[in-house]
Short mmCIF file of C-alpha atoms and ligand atoms in Angstrom, two decimals:
data_model
loop_
_atom_site.label_atom_id
_atom_site.label_comp_id
_atom_site.label_asym_id
_atom_site.label_seq_id
_atom_site.Cartn_x
_atom_site.Cartn_y
_atom_site.Cartn_z
CA UNK A 1 21.71 18.91 -24.86
CA UNK A 2 25.03 18.12 -26.49
CA UNK A 3 26.25 14.68 -25.52
CA UNK A 4 29.84 15.92 -25.71
CA UNK A 5 29.06 18.21 -22.78
CA UNK A 6 26.72 15.91 -20.91
CA UNK A 7 27.59 13.36 -18.25
CA UNK A 8 26.61 9.93 -19.55
CA UNK A 9 29.10 7.30 -18.44
CA UNK A 10 27.88 4.20 -20.33
CA UNK A 11 29.55 0.85 -19.69
CA UNK A 12 30.43 -1.65 -22.41
CA UNK A 13 30.51 -4.66 -20.14
CA UNK A 14 27.68 -5.95 -18.01
CA UNK A 15 28.71 -5.33 -14.40
CA UNK A 16 29.16 -8.60 -12.52
CA UNK A 17 27.43 -7.33 -9.37
CA UNK A 18 24.08 -6.97 -11.16
CA UNK A 19 21.97 -10.10 -11.43
CA UNK A 20 18.78 -8.78 -13.02
CA UNK A 21 18.38 -6.96 -16.30
CA UNK A 22 17.08 -3.65 -14.94
CA UNK A 23 20.00 -3.34 -12.55
CA UNK A 24 22.46 -4.23 -15.34
CA UNK A 25 20.90 -1.69 -17.69
CA UNK A 26 20.75 1.04 -15.05
CA UNK A 27 24.48 0.68 -14.50
CA UNK A 28 25.35 0.26 -18.19
CA UNK A 29 23.23 3.22 -19.34
CA UNK A 30 24.76 5.44 -16.66
CA UNK A 31 21.59 6.04 -14.62
CA UNK A 32 22.96 5.28 -11.15
CA UNK A 33 26.13 4.32 -9.34
CA UNK A 34 26.19 2.45 -6.05
CA UNK A 35 27.50 4.52 -3.15
CA UNK A 36 27.28 1.72 -0.59
CA UNK A 37 25.09 -1.37 -0.24
CA UNK A 38 21.54 -0.40 -1.25
CA UNK A 39 22.42 3.29 -1.52
CA UNK A 40 22.74 4.95 -4.91
CA UNK A 41 23.88 8.19 -6.48
CA UNK A 42 21.59 9.25 -9.31
CA UNK A 43 23.42 10.36 -12.43
CA UNK A 44 21.86 12.91 -14.82
CA UNK A 45 19.91 10.49 -17.01
CA UNK A 46 18.61 8.47 -14.06
CA UNK A 47 17.68 11.61 -12.16
CA UNK A 48 15.63 12.87 -15.11
CA UNK A 49 13.64 9.64 -15.18
CA UNK A 50 13.14 9.73 -11.41
CA UNK A 51 11.84 13.31 -11.65
CA UNK A 52 9.56 12.41 -14.55
CA UNK A 53 8.04 9.55 -12.57
CA UNK A 54 7.59 11.89 -9.61
CA UNK A 55 5.79 14.35 -11.89
CA UNK A 56 3.27 11.73 -13.05
CA UNK A 57 2.69 10.52 -9.48
CA UNK A 58 2.31 14.10 -8.25
CA UNK A 59 -0.12 15.05 -11.02
CA UNK A 60 -2.42 12.13 -10.24
CA UNK A 61 -2.24 12.71 -6.49
CA UNK A 62 -3.19 16.34 -7.01
CA UNK A 63 -5.97 15.33 -9.39
CA UNK A 64 -7.32 13.08 -6.61
CA UNK A 65 -7.42 16.07 -4.25
CA UNK A 66 -4.37 15.11 -2.19
CA UNK A 67 -2.21 18.02 -1.01
CA UNK A 68 1.57 17.97 -1.13
CA UNK A 69 3.78 18.63 1.89
CA UNK A 70 7.40 17.75 2.62
CA UNK A 71 8.29 16.09 5.88
CA UNK A 72 11.91 15.64 6.97
CA UNK A 73 13.90 12.42 6.61
CA UNK A 74 15.16 12.57 10.22
CA UNK A 75 12.51 12.01 12.88
CA UNK A 76 12.42 12.05 16.65
CA UNK A 77 12.15 8.64 18.33
CA UNK A 78 9.61 10.09 20.78
CA UNK A 79 6.80 10.02 18.21
CA UNK A 80 7.52 6.37 17.52
CA UNK A 81 7.48 5.60 21.23
CA UNK A 82 3.97 7.07 21.36
CA UNK A 83 2.71 4.73 18.65
CA UNK A 84 4.63 1.80 20.10
CA UNK A 85 6.51 1.23 16.88
CA UNK A 86 9.94 2.33 18.15
CA UNK A 87 10.39 -1.12 19.64
CA UNK A 88 8.26 -3.02 17.14
CA UNK A 89 9.99 -1.83 13.99
CA UNK A 90 13.16 -3.82 14.58
CA UNK A 91 16.47 -3.68 12.82
CA UNK A 92 15.16 -2.19 9.59
CA UNK A 93 15.05 1.16 11.36
CA UNK A 94 18.24 3.18 11.22
CA UNK A 95 18.59 4.68 14.70
CA UNK A 96 20.72 7.74 15.29
CA UNK A 97 21.77 9.58 18.44
CA UNK A 98 22.40 13.32 18.19
CA UNK A 99 25.05 15.26 20.13
CA UNK A 100 22.62 15.85 22.99
CA UNK A 101 22.00 12.13 23.28
CA UNK A 102 18.53 12.39 21.84
CA UNK A 103 17.24 9.37 19.97
CA UNK A 104 16.52 10.12 16.34
CA UNK A 105 15.90 7.91 13.33
CA UNK A 106 15.95 8.07 9.56
CA UNK A 107 12.27 7.67 8.68
CA UNK A 108 11.24 4.36 7.11
CA UNK A 109 7.69 5.74 6.72
CA UNK A 110 5.69 8.68 8.12
CA UNK A 111 2.47 7.63 9.85
CA UNK A 112 3.64 8.97 13.22
CA UNK A 113 4.89 12.27 11.90
CA UNK A 114 1.80 12.98 9.83
CA UNK A 115 -0.47 12.08 12.76
CA UNK A 116 1.51 14.53 14.87
CA UNK A 117 1.12 17.30 12.27
CA UNK A 118 -2.57 16.57 12.05
CA UNK A 119 -3.27 16.63 15.79
CA UNK A 120 -1.47 19.94 16.18
CA UNK A 121 -3.50 21.87 13.63
CA UNK A 122 -6.71 20.11 12.68
CA UNK A 123 -9.57 20.53 15.12
CA UNK A 124 -12.89 20.10 13.38
CA UNK A 125 -14.74 17.65 11.18
CA UNK A 126 -15.20 20.60 8.85
CA UNK A 127 -11.56 20.31 7.87
CA UNK A 128 -12.16 16.74 6.65
CA UNK A 129 -11.68 14.88 4.45
CA UNK A 130 -8.00 15.66 4.17
CA UNK A 131 -5.28 13.83 2.29
CA UNK A 132 -1.65 14.92 2.67
CA UNK A 133 1.25 13.39 0.78
CA UNK A 134 4.93 13.85 0.18
CA UNK A 135 7.64 12.40 -2.03
CA UNK A 136 10.65 11.84 0.16
CA UNK A 137 13.62 9.54 0.69
CA UNK A 138 13.13 6.74 3.18
CA UNK A 139 15.64 4.47 4.82
CA UNK A 140 15.10 0.83 5.69
CA UNK A 141 18.09 -1.20 6.71
CA UNK A 142 17.05 -4.17 4.57
CA UNK A 143 18.84 -7.43 5.45
CA UNK A 144 19.49 -8.13 1.78
CA UNK A 145 19.51 -5.02 -0.36
CA UNK A 146 19.55 -6.28 -3.95
CA UNK A 147 18.38 -5.80 -7.50
CA UNK A 148 19.74 -2.26 -7.54
CA UNK A 149 17.18 0.43 -6.78
CA UNK A 150 14.39 -2.14 -6.57
CA UNK A 151 15.31 -3.19 -3.06
CA UNK A 152 17.51 -0.42 -1.81
CA UNK A 153 18.11 0.77 1.71
CA UNK A 154 17.68 4.44 0.83
CA UNK A 155 14.75 4.83 -1.56
CA UNK A 156 12.24 7.41 -2.70
CA UNK A 157 8.60 6.85 -1.83
CA UNK A 158 5.42 8.79 -2.37
CA UNK A 159 3.37 8.34 0.76
CA UNK A 160 -0.10 9.81 1.17
CA UNK A 161 -2.21 9.81 4.33
CA UNK A 162 -5.97 10.25 4.44
CA UNK A 163 -8.00 11.59 7.34
CA UNK A 164 -11.75 11.11 7.62
CA UNK A 165 -14.47 11.51 10.20
CA UNK A 166 -15.95 8.05 9.81
CA UNK A 167 -15.39 4.73 8.13
CA UNK A 168 -17.65 5.50 5.18
CA UNK A 169 -15.56 8.59 4.49
CA UNK A 170 -12.35 6.61 4.84
CA UNK A 171 -13.63 4.03 2.35
CA UNK A 172 -14.35 6.82 -0.13
CA UNK A 173 -10.82 8.18 0.39
CA UNK A 174 -9.48 4.70 -0.20
CA UNK A 175 -11.41 4.40 -3.44
CA UNK A 176 -10.10 7.78 -4.60
CA UNK A 177 -6.54 6.55 -4.06
CA UNK A 178 -7.30 3.20 -5.71
CA UNK A 179 -8.48 5.08 -8.80
CA UNK A 180 -5.48 7.42 -8.69
CA UNK A 181 -3.13 4.42 -8.63
CA UNK A 182 -4.80 2.89 -11.69
CA UNK A 183 -4.38 6.19 -13.51
CA UNK A 184 -0.80 6.64 -12.37
CA UNK A 185 0.39 3.22 -13.54
CA UNK A 186 -1.49 3.53 -16.84
CA UNK A 187 0.15 6.90 -17.48
CA UNK A 188 3.54 5.40 -16.70
CA UNK A 189 2.89 2.90 -19.50
CA UNK A 190 2.46 0.03 -17.03
CA UNK A 191 -0.22 -2.47 -16.21
CA UNK A 192 -0.64 -2.09 -12.44
CA UNK A 193 -2.24 -5.27 -11.10
CA UNK A 194 -4.09 -4.74 -7.81
CA UNK A 195 -3.91 -7.74 -5.49
CA UNK A 196 -5.55 -8.08 -2.12
CA UNK A 197 -3.04 -7.71 0.67
CA UNK A 198 -2.90 -8.85 4.24
CA UNK A 199 -4.13 -6.24 6.70
CA UNK A 200 -2.33 -8.03 9.53
CA UNK A 201 -3.42 -7.53 13.12
CA UNK A 202 -5.67 -4.59 12.23
CA UNK A 203 -8.04 -6.78 10.24
CA UNK A 204 -10.56 -5.65 7.68
CA UNK A 205 -10.50 -6.07 3.93
CA UNK A 206 -9.06 -2.78 2.82
CA UNK A 207 -5.53 -3.21 1.63
CA UNK A 208 -4.24 -3.67 -1.88
CA UNK A 209 -0.80 -3.99 -3.35
CA UNK A 210 -0.19 -2.92 -6.93
CA UNK A 211 2.23 -5.09 -8.86
CA UNK A 212 3.80 -4.96 -12.28
CA UNK A 213 4.40 -8.31 -13.89
CA UNK A 214 8.01 -9.40 -14.36
CA UNK A 215 9.72 -12.77 -14.13
CA UNK A 216 12.23 -11.25 -11.75
CA UNK A 217 9.53 -10.02 -9.35
CA UNK A 218 9.92 -11.04 -5.72
CA UNK A 219 6.23 -11.89 -5.24
CA UNK A 220 4.33 -14.87 -6.62
CA UNK A 221 0.86 -13.80 -7.73
CA UNK A 222 -2.24 -15.91 -8.36
CA UNK A 223 -5.03 -14.23 -10.24
CA UNK A 224 -7.98 -14.68 -12.54
CA UNK A 225 -6.72 -14.48 -16.15
CA UNK A 226 -9.52 -12.03 -16.94
CA UNK A 227 -7.52 -9.43 -15.00
CA UNK A 228 -4.93 -9.16 -17.75
CA UNK A 229 -7.56 -8.35 -20.37
CA UNK A 230 -8.54 -5.20 -18.56
CA UNK A 231 -6.44 -2.93 -20.70
CA UNK A 232 -4.19 -0.48 -18.93
CA UNK A 233 -4.68 2.38 -21.39
CA UNK A 234 -8.34 2.64 -20.49
CA UNK A 235 -7.32 3.31 -16.89
CA UNK A 236 -5.79 6.68 -17.65
CA UNK A 237 -9.01 8.43 -16.73
CA UNK A 238 -10.58 6.15 -14.14
CA UNK A 239 -12.25 8.22 -11.44
CA UNK A 240 -13.99 7.13 -8.21
CA UNK A 241 -17.34 5.53 -8.90
CA UNK A 242 -16.18 3.89 -12.11
CA UNK A 243 -17.49 0.28 -12.08
CA UNK A 244 -14.01 -0.93 -13.12
CA UNK A 245 -12.87 -0.27 -9.55
CA UNK A 246 -15.35 -2.68 -8.04
CA UNK A 247 -14.58 -5.24 -10.74
CA UNK A 248 -10.88 -5.02 -9.96
CA UNK A 249 -11.43 -5.18 -6.22
CA UNK A 250 -13.58 -8.29 -6.51
CA UNK A 251 -11.72 -10.26 -9.13
CA UNK A 252 -9.53 -13.00 -7.64
CA UNK A 253 -5.93 -11.78 -7.21
CA UNK A 254 -3.70 -12.82 -4.31
CA UNK A 255 -0.11 -12.99 -3.27
CA UNK A 256 1.31 -16.41 -2.47
CA UNK A 257 0.84 -16.05 1.27
CA UNK A 258 -2.86 -15.22 0.84
CA UNK A 259 -3.60 -17.75 -1.86
CA UNK A 260 -5.16 -21.01 -0.69
CA UNK A 261 -5.38 -23.47 -3.61
CA UNK A 262 -8.11 -25.40 -1.80
CA UNK A 263 -10.31 -22.39 -1.28
CA UNK A 264 -9.55 -20.65 -4.59
CA UNK A 265 -12.80 -19.83 -6.42
CA UNK A 266 -11.07 -19.76 -9.82
CA UNK A 267 -10.51 -23.07 -11.65
CA UNK A 268 -6.96 -24.00 -12.62
CA UNK A 269 -7.50 -23.28 -16.31
CA UNK A 270 -8.50 -19.68 -15.63
CA UNK A 271 -5.85 -19.01 -13.02
CA UNK A 272 -2.64 -17.17 -13.88
CA UNK A 273 0.42 -17.62 -11.73
CA UNK A 274 3.03 -14.99 -12.45
CA UNK A 275 5.65 -13.03 -10.63
CA UNK A 276 5.19 -9.39 -9.72
CA UNK A 277 7.12 -6.38 -8.45
CA UNK A 278 5.27 -4.50 -5.71
CA UNK A 279 5.22 -0.86 -6.79
CA UNK A 280 2.42 0.42 -4.59
CA UNK A 281 0.55 -0.44 -1.42
CA UNK A 282 -2.60 1.14 -0.05
CA UNK A 283 -4.00 0.58 3.38
CA UNK A 284 -6.94 1.58 5.54
CA UNK A 285 -6.03 1.24 9.22
CA UNK A 286 -8.79 3.13 10.99
CA UNK A 287 -7.82 4.64 14.32
CA UNK A 288 -4.61 2.71 14.98
CA UNK A 289 -2.43 5.84 15.11
CA UNK A 290 -5.07 8.39 16.05
CA UNK A 291 -5.99 6.36 19.15
CA UNK A 292 -2.38 5.88 20.19
CA UNK A 293 -1.41 9.49 19.54
CA UNK A 294 -4.63 11.29 20.43
CA UNK A 295 -5.51 12.67 17.00
CA UNK A 296 -9.12 13.73 17.42
CA UNK A 297 -11.49 16.16 15.80
CA UNK A 298 -14.67 17.74 17.00
CA UNK A 299 -17.56 15.87 15.37
CA UNK A 300 -20.83 17.43 14.09
CA UNK A 301 -22.55 16.79 17.43
CA UNK A 302 -19.79 18.43 19.45
CA UNK A 303 -18.09 15.32 20.81
CA UNK A 304 -14.48 14.44 20.03
CA UNK A 305 -13.83 11.56 17.65
CA UNK A 306 -10.55 9.84 16.75
CA UNK A 307 -9.82 10.38 13.08
CA UNK A 308 -10.00 7.48 10.59
CA UNK A 309 -6.79 7.09 8.63
CA UNK A 310 -5.31 5.32 5.64
CA UNK A 311 -1.87 5.34 4.06
CA UNK A 312 -0.90 4.98 0.42
CA UNK A 313 2.64 4.30 -0.80
CA UNK A 314 4.25 4.23 -4.23
CA UNK A 315 7.86 3.13 -4.69
CA UNK A 316 9.08 5.98 -6.88
CA UNK A 317 12.73 4.90 -7.15
CA UNK A 318 11.75 1.20 -7.37
CA UNK A 319 9.60 2.14 -10.37
CA UNK A 320 12.67 3.19 -12.36
CA UNK A 321 13.94 -0.40 -12.17
CA UNK A 322 10.45 -1.87 -12.46
CA UNK A 323 9.71 0.03 -15.67
CA UNK A 324 12.97 -1.20 -17.20
CA UNK A 325 12.10 -4.79 -16.22
CA UNK A 326 8.81 -4.32 -18.07
CA UNK A 327 10.24 -2.44 -21.04
CA UNK A 328 13.59 -3.42 -22.58
CA UNK A 329 15.09 -5.62 -25.28
CA UNK A 330 18.51 -7.11 -26.01
CA UNK A 331 19.92 -3.72 -27.01
CA UNK A 332 18.83 -1.83 -23.93
CA UNK A 333 16.08 0.20 -22.31
CA UNK A 334 12.86 1.26 -24.09
CA UNK A 335 11.45 4.22 -22.15
CA UNK A 336 7.70 4.82 -22.13
CA UNK A 337 7.11 8.25 -23.67
CA UNK A 338 5.64 9.68 -20.46
CA UNK A 339 8.89 9.40 -18.51
CA UNK A 340 11.66 9.27 -21.09
CA UNK A 341 14.69 11.37 -20.06
CA UNK A 342 14.85 12.94 -23.52
CA UNK A 343 12.17 12.76 -26.19
CA UNK A 344 14.55 12.24 -29.08
CA UNK A 345 18.19 11.52 -29.81
CA UNK A 346 20.05 12.94 -32.82
CA UNK A 347 23.05 11.05 -34.15
CA UNK A 348 25.53 13.06 -36.18
CA UNK A 349 27.39 10.58 -38.39
CA UNK A 350 30.12 12.95 -39.50
CA UNK A 351 31.06 15.54 -36.98
CA UNK A 352 33.07 18.34 -38.57
CA UNK A 353 31.21 18.13 -41.90
CA UNK A 354 29.62 21.56 -42.17
CA UNK A 355 26.41 20.28 -43.79
CA UNK A 356 25.89 17.45 -41.33
CA UNK A 357 26.68 19.67 -38.35
CA UNK A 358 24.35 22.37 -39.68
CA UNK A 359 21.46 19.96 -40.30
CA UNK A 360 21.90 18.32 -36.88
CA UNK A 361 22.04 21.60 -35.02
CA UNK A 362 19.09 22.93 -37.02
CA UNK A 363 16.93 19.95 -36.10
CA UNK A 364 18.02 20.16 -32.45
CA UNK A 365 17.01 23.82 -32.32
CA UNK A 366 13.68 23.19 -34.08
CA UNK A 367 12.69 20.35 -31.77
CA UNK A 368 13.72 22.28 -28.68
CA UNK A 369 11.67 25.24 -29.88
CA UNK A 370 8.72 22.83 -30.08
CA UNK A 371 9.23 22.11 -26.37
CA UNK A 372 10.95 18.74 -26.71
CA UNK A 373 14.08 17.60 -24.93
CA UNK A 374 16.79 16.53 -27.34
CA UNK A 375 19.99 14.61 -26.73
CA UNK A 376 22.33 15.41 -29.61
CA UNK A 377 25.21 12.97 -30.06
CA UNK A 378 27.86 15.32 -31.40
CA UNK A 379 30.74 13.19 -30.11
CA UNK A 380 33.72 12.28 -32.21
CA UNK A 381 32.96 8.54 -32.09
CA UNK A 382 32.41 5.69 -34.52
CA UNK A 383 28.86 5.25 -35.84
CA UNK A 384 28.59 1.83 -34.19
CA UNK A 385 29.37 3.29 -30.78
CA UNK A 386 26.79 6.02 -31.25
CA UNK A 387 24.06 3.60 -32.39
CA UNK A 388 24.90 1.27 -29.52
CA UNK A 389 24.67 3.89 -26.81
CA UNK A 390 21.50 5.42 -28.30
CA UNK A 391 19.79 2.01 -28.27
CA UNK A 392 21.09 1.32 -24.78
CA UNK A 393 19.69 4.51 -23.24
CA UNK A 394 16.33 3.86 -24.88
CA UNK A 395 15.00 7.23 -26.09
CA UNK A 396 11.74 6.64 -28.01
CA UNK A 397 12.96 8.24 -31.26
CA UNK A 398 16.37 8.48 -32.93
CA UNK A 399 17.25 10.64 -35.90
CA UNK A 400 20.42 9.77 -37.79
CA UNK A 401 21.95 12.47 -39.95
CA UNK A 402 24.82 11.68 -42.32
CA UNK A 403 26.36 12.90 -45.56
CA UNK A 404 24.77 10.19 -47.72
CA UNK A 405 21.19 10.95 -46.68
CA UNK A 406 21.78 14.66 -46.77
CA UNK A 407 22.65 14.43 -50.48
CA UNK A 408 18.99 13.44 -50.99
CA UNK A 409 17.85 15.87 -48.32
CA UNK A 410 16.72 13.17 -45.88
CA UNK A 411 17.27 11.88 -42.33
CA UNK A 412 16.70 8.39 -41.00
CA UNK A 413 14.17 8.24 -38.18
CA UNK A 414 14.01 5.16 -35.97
CA UNK A 415 11.28 4.27 -33.50
CA UNK A 416 13.10 2.52 -30.65
CA UNK A 417 10.24 0.28 -29.48
CA UNK A 418 9.51 -1.29 -32.87
CA UNK A 419 12.84 -0.80 -34.59
CA UNK A 420 10.94 0.68 -37.55
CA UNK A 421 13.02 3.03 -39.71
CA UNK A 422 11.74 5.76 -42.00
CA UNK A 423 13.50 8.05 -44.40
CA UNK A 424 12.06 11.53 -43.95
CA UNK A 425 12.79 15.08 -45.00
CA UNK A 426 13.73 17.55 -42.24
CA UNK A 427 10.17 18.94 -42.24
CA UNK A 428 8.60 15.51 -42.10
CA UNK A 429 10.97 14.52 -39.30
CA UNK A 430 10.01 17.52 -37.23
CA UNK A 431 6.30 16.90 -37.80
CA UNK A 432 6.52 13.19 -37.10
CA UNK A 433 8.28 13.68 -33.79
CA UNK A 434 6.29 16.65 -32.54
CA UNK A 435 3.06 14.80 -33.43
CA UNK A 436 4.22 11.77 -31.44
CA UNK A 437 4.34 13.87 -28.26
CA UNK A 438 1.11 15.82 -28.80
P1 ATP B 1 8.37 -4.98 0.28
O1 ATP B 1 7.29 -6.00 0.57
O2 ATP B 1 8.79 -4.93 -1.16
O3 ATP B 1 9.51 -5.05 1.26
P2 ATP B 1 6.88 -3.16 1.85
O4 ATP B 1 5.57 -3.85 1.82
O5 ATP B 1 7.72 -3.27 3.04
O6 ATP B 1 7.71 -3.56 0.55
P3 ATP B 1 5.58 -0.59 1.96
O7 ATP B 1 5.81 -0.28 3.38
O8 ATP B 1 4.27 -1.07 1.51
O9 ATP B 1 6.72 -1.62 1.49
O10 ATP B 1 6.12 0.65 1.11
C1 ATP B 1 5.43 1.22 0.00
C2 ATP B 1 6.20 1.03 -1.29
O11 ATP B 1 7.56 1.44 -1.17
C3 ATP B 1 6.29 -0.42 -1.72
O12 ATP B 1 5.11 -0.80 -2.41
C4 ATP B 1 7.50 -0.40 -2.62
O13 ATP B 1 7.13 -0.01 -3.94
C5 ATP B 1 8.38 0.67 -2.02
N1 ATP B 1 9.48 0.07 -1.25
C6 ATP B 1 9.41 -0.56 -0.06
N2 ATP B 1 10.61 -0.99 0.35
C7 ATP B 1 11.50 -0.63 -0.62
C8 ATP B 1 12.91 -0.79 -0.78
N3 ATP B 1 13.64 -1.41 0.13
N4 ATP B 1 13.48 -0.28 -1.90
C9 ATP B 1 12.74 0.36 -2.82
N5 ATP B 1 11.41 0.53 -2.72
C10 ATP B 1 10.79 0.05 -1.64
MG1 MG B 2 3.90 -3.31 1.09
#
């Protein structure tokens, strides 16, 4: 992709409306623009990252046996009256009346709709277990939308719903999702910290939130320091049954509201208190919706049983901000390789010089042939501007091509995360970068 033909409106100044670094960088690097409070337009670079995150989430859901569907954003209020949540949900729900005076709403979540789909088509225990998920925009009329996409009103969520015949089955489904979440966050280059969450009026012990650590996080976490030593990379392949799951579920980790200093089993010296961003939440809620909405299956002995359900959310658009909070420096964003919008940036230091243009275009073509996405800065701009915007947008590798290096037949290759620079021949450059993404 030629930058001269792309749409990358970077800002020199830090926008005053953004108070945290991820929001500032998302505006400066041209990832999003606010449309109205808590509602954002995604610009090309931001959209690429969002899609890349979706792809990782989708791959791990599929690997866990969940099946993708797509439910609409607009729902009928009638379903929510059946569950009793139409009145309970309060002002966060955006209520809409259509031209026939029917009550509709912009879905804040999908338990009712999925339970309705299930009860219409699934009849027998033989169809279980079943896990259906979608990645769809939600709307919650948050009192205080803030921090950019991290607490928006319109936001993208992956929500999965499990259906099982009995509680043992539901617990196994829960464990499968727990494992999938560990894999997902590890693949995104993050350390996803599971903390025990409140199950509210439903009771039981089966709810976890997954947090990424950041000083700007809205939640205060209290956890056993040992948790941080459990390396995230090793989670990439965690499958159900792995003892790490039980370890993580039993280690002390609580949100502020759940943490009782008096009753805490971990001594002060071994306790970490840090702030976290909630990026996922999983929940077993039994027959709450199936009872209310009559979602039953025929059991093995012929009788009808209400189905046992769980729900599993990941904040896909929140993750874009969350990842930046976890991965940036003074110059800008540092994208994890798994979700970077382009794999490599090429900086042409003298546009119009036939040799430099030729070498830049040659490398672009070679890397694209190798299946990589390349952002080629072919703009007629000062070197400083080009270096600045390349650092700001955070591609993992940068190749600078100029007349001086070309005299010796070399490019300069910079690794964004470490700042390390190497002088390499065109062949070496190609090998180095293609190897990095093997
Ligand atoms: P929070 O406590 O942050 O308000 P929640 O507990 O209400 O979130 P859930 O219903 O558990 O949210 O939704 C699942 C996931 O969706 C959350 O873990 C979070 O990552 C994401 N999410 C929730 N609300 C928002 C929002 N307003 N903007 C962006 N992402 C959100
Ligand atoms: Mg939650």
